[in-house]
């Protein structure tokens, strides 16, 4: 009733050093800094505090949620994202209860700052959630990997790495690229760093001709003069380190420099560290240091800590920390990628046809679809299936076997083998109930008899649904793929993909992705599998094959969001060869609808209207693929319209702008566009209305913009009315917008729609 939120129980409390607030049982005071730490374990937070104190590192916020009876981790992420000056967020997770809230909060946060996460429960033994396993997925940890990748989070593997990450984040400036230069007083340690760098997917910088010449002239580089790594040799003095670093750090091909130093009589660690600190203004790149050793090196590390230069115990740890920043850049690039147009979008007819099939099965009390019904669903979504004849008995087999030419395969379909991912318990039974290389109608009829008897004998409790007869799919160098949809108890529907056939559980190739997928995200999933490597190695046209697989994953994603009752679908094997792609065997089961971790495209909000000038216009939610429409629309706006919308003249939209405008979280933002099909068949955007909800859905801020040549057709009030209806429907309490004083058409529209307007003295705008 009082509206007070509760943190805990079993939590450490909260610390906001910048506000001198410490409501916790922490062992010591905490410095203010630019990293927020949000966790589920109080003890791990205490360890972080002590570690940070030893390194002289600070935090903007330090909060743990404990058992979370009220305030959840995503609430804290939203809070920090709105109100904290933090440049980075460190997350410690043991469990996630509300995946949609978590994904929305983290996706919002990772657009503005680096988010790093460590998650325990990676092995079945340390997973204390006690949840049911996810069908088709042996270890649920891969689901978290997929979720982090999709939300733009960099995952760290252990507590060591988390501490090193804190070091990097609190002291390093953002990186521009991924090329590392190494300066060392010996080749051995430098080589260890290079091995770690290359195996982690980083790049060794290649020096420019000027840098190579300067290194030759200065005669400081011993082993391979002018090349990276720069080896200063065992008799390197502190002055030589400074000289080499000046040359390397001014090279445009270098993004960061790692200094690796082992103590010698000529160059004690502390003296060398002091020389770097004194000359740091001369180095124009991020500097990482590794003082190797424990006795003498300690003083050098302490000096670097005080000076704010990142320092690590070993060269490998330094490289790993550098890679966190690189991976963050790559993840951001994927988040901002503008996907190509969708290969396929379903019509209301396709959705209705498949929903009727599913409804019919449920009315009969079935939890699974038969082979023939699943084939109809796949075909409706444009996934080709092998030509099949479905038989009920030996007599029908005799009469119809000739419909399939050549050698044939026969499969019995019964209640026991219509469930996807069932063979985890009985791997040897994947091919049970299958007869191959049948030639004549008599052999097929005999096969039907044999399979029927076998099922009756071995599984008397299972009713036989049908027999499926297909041509043998041999030769053509086909590759077997497994793809499908499964459902996780926390993250809801998931798309799975990898190598198929009977090897599916042995080759750890199954990649997992959170729907909805677009072509860019699908390409990322496919690219991570062994299947993709095999295709690149052996296919005559690898690009075409990979394109086909990506299109199929997008169709599966569409299927998952269209058909709420679909619980699991497994297509295995899906054959890929020179003729294209064909699904041979598949199974689908049903359940009650479940929530998506990322809200899919809201198809039900699309509608068609007729404007005053007779144009037929579709009003629909925006999607990531609309970036090119937005670009063209922006070009057609006058300077005044742009000033009214953005409050300054924004002549061009950057890639980041486009990504923010077109990739939206539908459960927290919404944008409706009015789209018209022009004479030449191309689509054009006429106007757009957007809202941004606060995390508690109390207030939403709107903006609306209509093309200048289309004023007076009622598009503005059409879009605003649709948005008001939408916000009312999801329970938002208040809708606000800021309007420039000289924007008279918008002020008139607000009055017409019943908004209250008042002048805001501070910002000199009208608040509606």
Tab-separated table of C-alpha atoms in Angstrom, residues 303-676:
chain	number	residue	atom	x	y	z
A	303	UNK	CA	52.730	2.110	-8.638
A	304	UNK	CA	50.668	1.435	-11.790
A	305	UNK	CA	47.503	0.988	-9.702
A	306	UNK	CA	48.019	4.377	-8.080
A	307	UNK	CA	48.698	5.962	-11.465
A	308	UNK	CA	45.572	4.375	-12.999
A	309	UNK	CA	47.397	2.217	-15.569
A	310	UNK	CA	45.816	-1.262	-15.957
A	311	UNK	CA	48.194	-3.954	-14.757
A	312	UNK	CA	47.976	-7.769	-14.705
A	313	UNK	CA	49.868	-10.652	-13.068
A	314	UNK	CA	50.574	-12.433	-16.376
A	315	UNK	CA	50.678	-11.488	-20.080
A	316	UNK	CA	47.862	-13.986	-20.767
A	317	UNK	CA	45.561	-12.249	-18.258
A	318	UNK	CA	46.334	-8.898	-19.855
A	319	UNK	CA	45.409	-10.271	-23.287
A	320	UNK	CA	42.163	-11.756	-21.947
A	321	UNK	CA	41.217	-8.387	-20.465
A	322	UNK	CA	42.033	-6.655	-23.779
A	323	UNK	CA	39.776	-9.193	-25.534
A	324	UNK	CA	36.808	-8.241	-23.296
A	325	UNK	CA	36.923	-4.785	-24.862
A	326	UNK	CA	37.314	-6.242	-28.364
A	327	UNK	CA	34.406	-8.675	-27.919
A	328	UNK	CA	32.269	-5.788	-26.642
A	329	UNK	CA	32.972	-3.863	-29.884
A	330	UNK	CA	32.032	-6.910	-31.969
A	331	UNK	CA	28.843	-7.536	-30.005
A	332	UNK	CA	27.874	-3.877	-30.425
A	333	UNK	CA	28.488	-4.121	-34.169
A	334	UNK	CA	26.130	-7.126	-34.368
A	335	UNK	CA	23.494	-5.269	-32.310
A	336	UNK	CA	23.687	-2.316	-34.700
A	337	UNK	CA	23.784	-4.323	-37.914
A	338	UNK	CA	20.967	-3.488	-40.314
A	339	UNK	CA	19.559	-6.832	-41.491
A	340	UNK	CA	18.590	-7.437	-45.133
A	341	UNK	CA	14.859	-7.709	-45.825
A	342	UNK	CA	13.040	-10.757	-44.470
A	343	UNK	CA	13.025	-13.741	-46.836
A	344	UNK	CA	9.475	-14.637	-45.933
A	345	UNK	CA	6.547	-13.254	-44.005
A	346	UNK	CA	3.462	-15.240	-43.199
A	347	UNK	CA	-0.021	-14.305	-44.284
A	348	UNK	CA	-3.100	-14.532	-42.036
A	349	UNK	CA	-4.174	-17.498	-44.257
A	350	UNK	CA	-0.985	-19.499	-43.499
A	351	UNK	CA	-1.346	-18.800	-39.773
A	352	UNK	CA	-5.032	-19.787	-39.790
A	353	UNK	CA	-4.336	-23.026	-41.717
A	354	UNK	CA	-1.638	-24.167	-39.252
A	355	UNK	CA	-3.618	-23.103	-36.187
A	356	UNK	CA	-6.619	-25.143	-37.416
A	357	UNK	CA	-4.417	-28.239	-37.759
A	358	UNK	CA	-3.065	-27.776	-34.233
A	359	UNK	CA	-6.517	-27.067	-32.796
A	360	UNK	CA	-7.847	-30.285	-34.400
A	361	UNK	CA	-5.064	-32.375	-32.841
A	362	UNK	CA	-5.669	-30.818	-29.401
A	363	UNK	CA	-9.418	-31.456	-29.641
A	364	UNK	CA	-8.617	-35.137	-30.203
A	365	UNK	CA	-6.600	-35.048	-26.969
A	366	UNK	CA	-3.256	-35.387	-28.790
A	367	UNK	CA	-0.018	-33.746	-27.641
A	368	UNK	CA	1.762	-34.407	-30.948
A	369	UNK	CA	1.154	-33.881	-34.656
A	370	UNK	CA	1.537	-36.813	-37.032
A	371	UNK	CA	4.275	-36.902	-39.672
A	372	UNK	CA	1.831	-35.821	-42.409
A	373	UNK	CA	0.451	-32.914	-40.331
A	374	UNK	CA	3.952	-31.661	-39.464
A	375	UNK	CA	4.842	-31.822	-43.177
A	376	UNK	CA	1.863	-29.542	-43.931
A	377	UNK	CA	3.062	-26.988	-41.342
A	378	UNK	CA	6.638	-27.028	-42.743
A	379	UNK	CA	5.402	-26.625	-46.324
A	380	UNK	CA	3.119	-23.736	-45.281
A	381	UNK	CA	6.194	-21.938	-43.949
A	382	UNK	CA	8.145	-22.568	-47.131
A	383	UNK	CA	10.402	-25.346	-45.790
A	384	UNK	CA	10.452	-28.053	-48.506
A	385	UNK	CA	9.744	-31.632	-47.361
A	386	UNK	CA	10.602	-34.885	-49.135
A	387	UNK	CA	7.806	-36.215	-51.428
A	388	UNK	CA	5.803	-38.635	-49.247
A	389	UNK	CA	2.841	-40.975	-49.578
A	390	UNK	CA	1.020	-41.739	-46.331
A	391	UNK	CA	-0.464	-45.238	-46.012
A	392	UNK	CA	-2.855	-46.777	-43.499
A	393	UNK	CA	-2.574	-50.533	-44.223
A	394	UNK	CA	-0.909	-53.177	-46.487
A	395	UNK	CA	-3.776	-53.024	-49.048
A	396	UNK	CA	-3.298	-49.278	-49.531
A	397	UNK	CA	0.463	-49.885	-49.776
A	398	UNK	CA	-0.053	-52.306	-52.701
A	399	UNK	CA	-2.305	-49.875	-54.522
A	400	UNK	CA	-0.271	-46.673	-54.022
A	401	UNK	CA	3.402	-47.715	-53.773
A	402	UNK	CA	4.019	-46.885	-57.458
A	403	UNK	CA	3.324	-43.186	-56.728
A	404	UNK	CA	6.927	-43.055	-55.434
A	405	UNK	CA	9.368	-44.045	-58.204
A	406	UNK	CA	12.648	-45.986	-57.639
A	407	UNK	CA	13.872	-47.426	-54.335
A	408	UNK	CA	11.856	-46.383	-51.331
A	409	UNK	CA	12.070	-46.014	-47.548
A	410	UNK	CA	9.161	-46.809	-45.222
A	411	UNK	CA	8.663	-45.400	-41.729
A	412	UNK	CA	6.009	-46.290	-39.178
A	413	UNK	CA	4.590	-43.261	-37.339
A	414	UNK	CA	3.203	-43.983	-33.862
A	415	UNK	CA	2.613	-42.024	-30.652
A	416	UNK	CA	6.070	-42.956	-29.350
A	417	UNK	CA	8.078	-41.454	-32.212
A	418	UNK	CA	6.116	-38.225	-32.854
A	419	UNK	CA	7.901	-36.372	-30.054
A	420	UNK	CA	10.927	-34.269	-30.935
A	421	UNK	CA	14.325	-34.832	-29.220
A	422	UNK	CA	13.123	-38.170	-27.781
A	423	UNK	CA	16.293	-40.134	-28.582
A	424	UNK	CA	18.347	-38.605	-25.768
A	425	UNK	CA	17.223	-41.599	-23.689
A	426	UNK	CA	17.590	-44.197	-26.485
A	427	UNK	CA	20.198	-42.987	-29.020
A	428	UNK	CA	20.294	-46.376	-30.775
A	429	UNK	CA	16.565	-46.177	-31.523
A	430	UNK	CA	16.705	-43.171	-33.825
A	431	UNK	CA	16.435	-45.457	-36.864
A	432	UNK	CA	14.029	-47.966	-35.271
A	433	UNK	CA	10.768	-48.302	-37.208
A	434	UNK	CA	12.454	-47.625	-40.569
A	435	UNK	CA	12.915	-49.969	-43.568
A	436	UNK	CA	15.178	-48.948	-46.465
A	437	UNK	CA	15.744	-49.944	-50.112
A	438	UNK	CA	12.258	-51.326	-50.842
A	439	UNK	CA	11.649	-51.815	-54.591
A	440	UNK	CA	8.236	-53.348	-55.423
A	441	UNK	CA	4.694	-52.643	-54.139
A	442	UNK	CA	4.760	-56.184	-52.639
A	443	UNK	CA	7.872	-55.357	-50.599
A	444	UNK	CA	6.215	-52.139	-49.385
A	445	UNK	CA	3.031	-54.007	-48.348
A	446	UNK	CA	5.142	-56.634	-46.574
A	447	UNK	CA	7.092	-53.801	-44.886
A	448	UNK	CA	3.859	-52.244	-43.588
A	449	UNK	CA	2.905	-55.644	-42.124
A	450	UNK	CA	6.325	-56.176	-40.527
A	451	UNK	CA	6.542	-52.713	-38.961
A	452	UNK	CA	2.948	-52.945	-37.688
A	453	UNK	CA	3.640	-56.292	-36.018
A	454	UNK	CA	6.893	-55.001	-34.496
A	455	UNK	CA	5.186	-51.974	-32.899
A	456	UNK	CA	2.302	-54.138	-31.634
A	457	UNK	CA	4.793	-56.521	-30.042
A	458	UNK	CA	7.316	-54.023	-28.591
A	459	UNK	CA	5.104	-51.014	-27.781
A	460	UNK	CA	1.544	-52.317	-27.367
A	461	UNK	CA	0.552	-49.064	-25.604
A	462	UNK	CA	1.257	-46.947	-28.727
A	463	UNK	CA	-1.371	-46.489	-31.424
A	464	UNK	CA	-0.055	-46.438	-35.003
A	465	UNK	CA	-0.986	-43.196	-36.786
A	466	UNK	CA	0.270	-43.833	-40.358
A	467	UNK	CA	3.072	-45.245	-42.529
A	468	UNK	CA	5.217	-42.800	-44.501
A	469	UNK	CA	6.705	-43.882	-47.837
A	470	UNK	CA	9.489	-41.723	-49.362
A	471	UNK	CA	12.056	-42.096	-52.146
A	472	UNK	CA	15.511	-43.135	-50.826
A	473	UNK	CA	17.637	-39.994	-50.428
A	474	UNK	CA	21.072	-41.392	-51.284
A	475	UNK	CA	23.993	-40.014	-53.256
A	476	UNK	CA	24.274	-36.339	-54.273
A	477	UNK	CA	26.793	-35.935	-51.384
A	478	UNK	CA	24.018	-34.777	-49.080
A	479	UNK	CA	24.885	-33.267	-45.740
A	480	UNK	CA	22.625	-33.978	-42.766
A	481	UNK	CA	21.488	-31.029	-40.682
A	482	UNK	CA	19.317	-30.848	-37.563
A	483	UNK	CA	17.188	-27.750	-36.963
A	484	UNK	CA	14.184	-27.022	-34.819
A	485	UNK	CA	12.410	-25.238	-32.024
A	486	UNK	CA	12.503	-26.186	-28.350
A	487	UNK	CA	11.286	-24.584	-25.167
A	488	UNK	CA	13.264	-23.636	-22.063
A	489	UNK	CA	11.559	-23.305	-18.643
A	490	UNK	CA	13.050	-19.787	-18.214
A	491	UNK	CA	13.801	-18.394	-21.681
A	492	UNK	CA	10.765	-19.857	-23.468
A	493	UNK	CA	10.984	-20.763	-27.189
A	494	UNK	CA	14.494	-21.304	-28.631
A	495	UNK	CA	15.793	-22.099	-32.117
A	496	UNK	CA	18.373	-24.924	-32.345
A	497	UNK	CA	20.673	-25.723	-35.249
A	498	UNK	CA	23.652	-27.975	-36.024
A	499	UNK	CA	24.855	-31.193	-37.631
A	500	UNK	CA	22.098	-33.819	-37.888
A	501	UNK	CA	21.649	-37.578	-38.287
A	502	UNK	CA	22.573	-40.058	-35.580
A	503	UNK	CA	25.705	-38.041	-34.608
A	504	UNK	CA	23.614	-35.157	-33.321
A	505	UNK	CA	24.352	-35.717	-29.619
A	506	UNK	CA	27.970	-36.778	-29.980
A	507	UNK	CA	29.268	-33.853	-32.016
A	508	UNK	CA	28.740	-30.894	-29.721
A	509	UNK	CA	27.557	-28.753	-32.587
A	510	UNK	CA	24.103	-27.676	-31.537
A	511	UNK	CA	23.903	-23.890	-31.465
A	512	UNK	CA	21.028	-22.168	-29.702
A	513	UNK	CA	19.463	-18.785	-30.513
A	514	UNK	CA	16.653	-16.732	-29.018
A	515	UNK	CA	13.890	-15.839	-31.473
A	516	UNK	CA	12.890	-13.603	-33.163
A	517	UNK	CA	15.706	-13.987	-35.722
A	518	UNK	CA	16.504	-11.855	-38.752
A	519	UNK	CA	18.953	-12.777	-41.526
A	520	UNK	CA	21.980	-11.187	-39.777
A	521	UNK	CA	21.323	-13.015	-36.507
A	522	UNK	CA	20.656	-16.292	-38.353
A	523	UNK	CA	23.966	-15.929	-40.237
A	524	UNK	CA	25.722	-15.461	-36.883
A	525	UNK	CA	24.182	-18.716	-35.521
A	526	UNK	CA	24.942	-20.764	-38.653
A	527	UNK	CA	28.477	-19.361	-38.848
A	528	UNK	CA	29.345	-20.711	-35.383
A	529	UNK	CA	28.659	-24.383	-36.259
A	530	UNK	CA	30.875	-27.179	-37.618
A	531	UNK	CA	28.162	-27.586	-40.245
A	532	UNK	CA	29.108	-24.172	-41.691
A	533	UNK	CA	32.811	-25.154	-41.802
A	534	UNK	CA	31.918	-28.347	-43.690
A	535	UNK	CA	29.787	-26.409	-46.160
A	536	UNK	CA	32.579	-23.886	-46.800
A	537	UNK	CA	35.015	-26.753	-47.330
A	538	UNK	CA	32.926	-29.065	-49.543
A	539	UNK	CA	30.019	-27.204	-51.142
A	540	UNK	CA	30.124	-26.098	-54.788
A	541	UNK	CA	28.226	-22.934	-53.785
A	542	UNK	CA	28.733	-22.322	-50.036
A	543	UNK	CA	27.121	-18.843	-50.034
A	544	UNK	CA	23.901	-20.202	-51.544
A	545	UNK	CA	23.751	-23.107	-49.058
A	546	UNK	CA	24.397	-20.907	-46.028
A	547	UNK	CA	21.780	-18.433	-47.320
A	548	UNK	CA	19.235	-21.302	-47.562
A	549	UNK	CA	19.959	-22.362	-43.973
A	550	UNK	CA	19.634	-18.783	-42.679
A	551	UNK	CA	16.298	-18.390	-44.464
A	552	UNK	CA	15.093	-21.617	-42.876
A	553	UNK	CA	16.053	-20.427	-39.363
A	554	UNK	CA	14.151	-17.161	-39.931
A	555	UNK	CA	11.107	-19.223	-41.008
A	556	UNK	CA	11.385	-21.398	-37.877
A	557	UNK	CA	11.579	-18.240	-35.770
A	558	UNK	CA	8.449	-16.919	-37.498
A	559	UNK	CA	6.719	-20.272	-36.857
A	560	UNK	CA	7.608	-20.134	-33.149
A	561	UNK	CA	6.048	-16.677	-32.786
A	562	UNK	CA	2.962	-17.417	-34.942
A	563	UNK	CA	2.005	-20.743	-33.373
A	564	UNK	CA	1.839	-20.321	-29.592
A	565	UNK	CA	0.791	-23.952	-28.991
A	566	UNK	CA	3.887	-25.315	-30.735
A	567	UNK	CA	6.143	-26.664	-27.982
A	568	UNK	CA	8.891	-28.435	-29.900
A	569	UNK	CA	9.779	-29.126	-33.521
A	570	UNK	CA	12.718	-31.214	-34.701
A	571	UNK	CA	13.688	-31.515	-38.343
A	572	UNK	CA	16.354	-34.238	-38.460
A	573	UNK	CA	17.717	-35.009	-40.928
A	574	UNK	CA	17.345	-32.016	-43.169
A	575	UNK	CA	19.357	-32.858	-46.289
A	576	UNK	CA	21.442	-30.199	-47.980
A	577	UNK	CA	22.909	-30.978	-51.414
A	578	UNK	CA	23.460	-29.511	-54.877
A	579	UNK	CA	19.679	-29.539	-55.551
A	580	UNK	CA	18.906	-27.463	-52.466
A	581	UNK	CA	17.402	-28.372	-49.141
A	582	UNK	CA	14.763	-30.928	-48.141
A	583	UNK	CA	13.343	-32.028	-44.769
A	584	UNK	CA	13.172	-35.829	-44.578
A	585	UNK	CA	12.127	-36.655	-41.034
A	586	UNK	CA	10.487	-34.391	-38.466
A	587	UNK	CA	8.362	-34.384	-35.321
A	588	UNK	CA	6.292	-31.752	-33.544
A	589	UNK	CA	4.684	-31.643	-30.115
A	590	UNK	CA	2.243	-29.219	-28.520
A	591	UNK	CA	1.850	-27.468	-25.187
A	592	UNK	CA	0.359	-24.335	-23.667
A	593	UNK	CA	1.749	-21.003	-25.010
A	594	UNK	CA	4.802	-19.634	-23.179
A	595	UNK	CA	6.416	-16.199	-22.943
A	596	UNK	CA	9.270	-15.239	-25.233
A	597	UNK	CA	12.456	-13.861	-23.676
A	598	UNK	CA	12.470	-11.231	-26.443
A	599	UNK	CA	9.031	-10.119	-27.518
A	600	UNK	CA	8.458	-11.125	-31.160
A	601	UNK	CA	7.118	-8.822	-33.875
A	602	UNK	CA	3.483	-7.972	-32.936
A	603	UNK	CA	1.750	-9.101	-36.165
A	604	UNK	CA	-1.694	-8.571	-34.611
A	605	UNK	CA	-1.144	-4.786	-34.508
A	606	UNK	CA	-1.029	-4.437	-38.333
A	607	UNK	CA	-4.053	-2.800	-39.995
A	608	UNK	CA	-5.094	-1.295	-43.335
A	609	UNK	CA	-6.804	2.107	-43.654
A	610	UNK	CA	-7.838	4.458	-46.498
A	611	UNK	CA	-6.636	8.085	-46.421
A	612	UNK	CA	-8.614	11.160	-47.510
A	613	UNK	CA	-6.877	11.040	-50.917
A	614	UNK	CA	-7.991	7.414	-51.491
A	615	UNK	CA	-4.568	5.821	-50.786
A	616	UNK	CA	-4.597	2.374	-49.176
A	617	UNK	CA	-2.121	2.553	-46.271
A	618	UNK	CA	-0.840	-0.103	-43.868
A	619	UNK	CA	-0.233	1.054	-40.314
A	620	UNK	CA	2.114	-1.394	-38.600
A	621	UNK	CA	4.850	-1.683	-35.961
A	622	UNK	CA	8.359	-0.901	-37.226
A	623	UNK	CA	10.919	-3.730	-37.578
A	624	UNK	CA	14.727	-3.927	-37.887
A	625	UNK	CA	14.500	-4.480	-41.670
A	626	UNK	CA	12.867	-1.040	-42.140
A	627	UNK	CA	16.145	0.888	-41.857
A	628	UNK	CA	16.249	1.664	-45.614
A	629	UNK	CA	12.640	2.992	-45.448
A	630	UNK	CA	13.637	5.306	-42.577
A	631	UNK	CA	16.664	6.597	-44.537
A	632	UNK	CA	14.536	7.498	-47.580
A	633	UNK	CA	11.832	9.028	-45.350
A	634	UNK	CA	14.402	11.187	-43.522
A	635	UNK	CA	15.737	12.504	-46.866
A	636	UNK	CA	12.232	13.666	-47.837
A	637	UNK	CA	11.760	15.772	-44.679
A	638	UNK	CA	12.257	19.539	-44.623
A	639	UNK	CA	14.798	21.123	-42.256
A	640	UNK	CA	11.908	22.492	-40.210
A	641	UNK	CA	10.270	19.061	-39.753
A	642	UNK	CA	13.610	17.611	-38.652
A	643	UNK	CA	14.120	20.486	-36.190
A	644	UNK	CA	10.609	19.975	-34.768
A	645	UNK	CA	11.331	16.246	-34.218
A	646	UNK	CA	14.998	16.271	-33.071
A	647	UNK	CA	15.157	19.870	-31.710
A	648	UNK	CA	18.181	20.543	-33.966
A	649	UNK	CA	18.960	20.041	-37.638
A	650	UNK	CA	20.067	16.434	-38.156
A	651	UNK	CA	20.924	16.167	-41.825
A	652	UNK	CA	21.985	12.492	-41.908
A	653	UNK	CA	21.227	9.456	-39.793
A	654	UNK	CA	24.232	7.384	-38.675
A	655	UNK	CA	24.269	3.570	-38.524
A	656	UNK	CA	23.752	3.829	-34.748
A	657	UNK	CA	20.770	6.199	-35.221
A	658	UNK	CA	19.183	3.790	-37.706
A	659	UNK	CA	19.747	0.830	-35.419
A	660	UNK	CA	18.166	2.671	-32.448
A	661	UNK	CA	15.189	3.758	-34.585
A	662	UNK	CA	14.516	0.365	-36.184
A	663	UNK	CA	15.642	-2.283	-33.592
A	664	UNK	CA	13.218	-1.726	-30.757
A	665	UNK	CA	12.224	-3.653	-27.620
A	666	UNK	CA	8.499	-4.123	-28.274
A	667	UNK	CA	7.715	-4.610	-24.589
A	668	UNK	CA	9.108	-1.183	-23.691
A	669	UNK	CA	9.019	0.847	-26.886
A	670	UNK	CA	6.649	0.970	-29.805
A	671	UNK	CA	6.789	2.689	-33.172
A	672	UNK	CA	3.971	2.605	-35.744
A	673	UNK	CA	4.684	3.573	-39.327
A	674	UNK	CA	2.231	4.369	-42.105
A	675	UNK	CA	3.384	2.604	-45.268
A	676	UNK	CA	2.070	2.966	-48.815
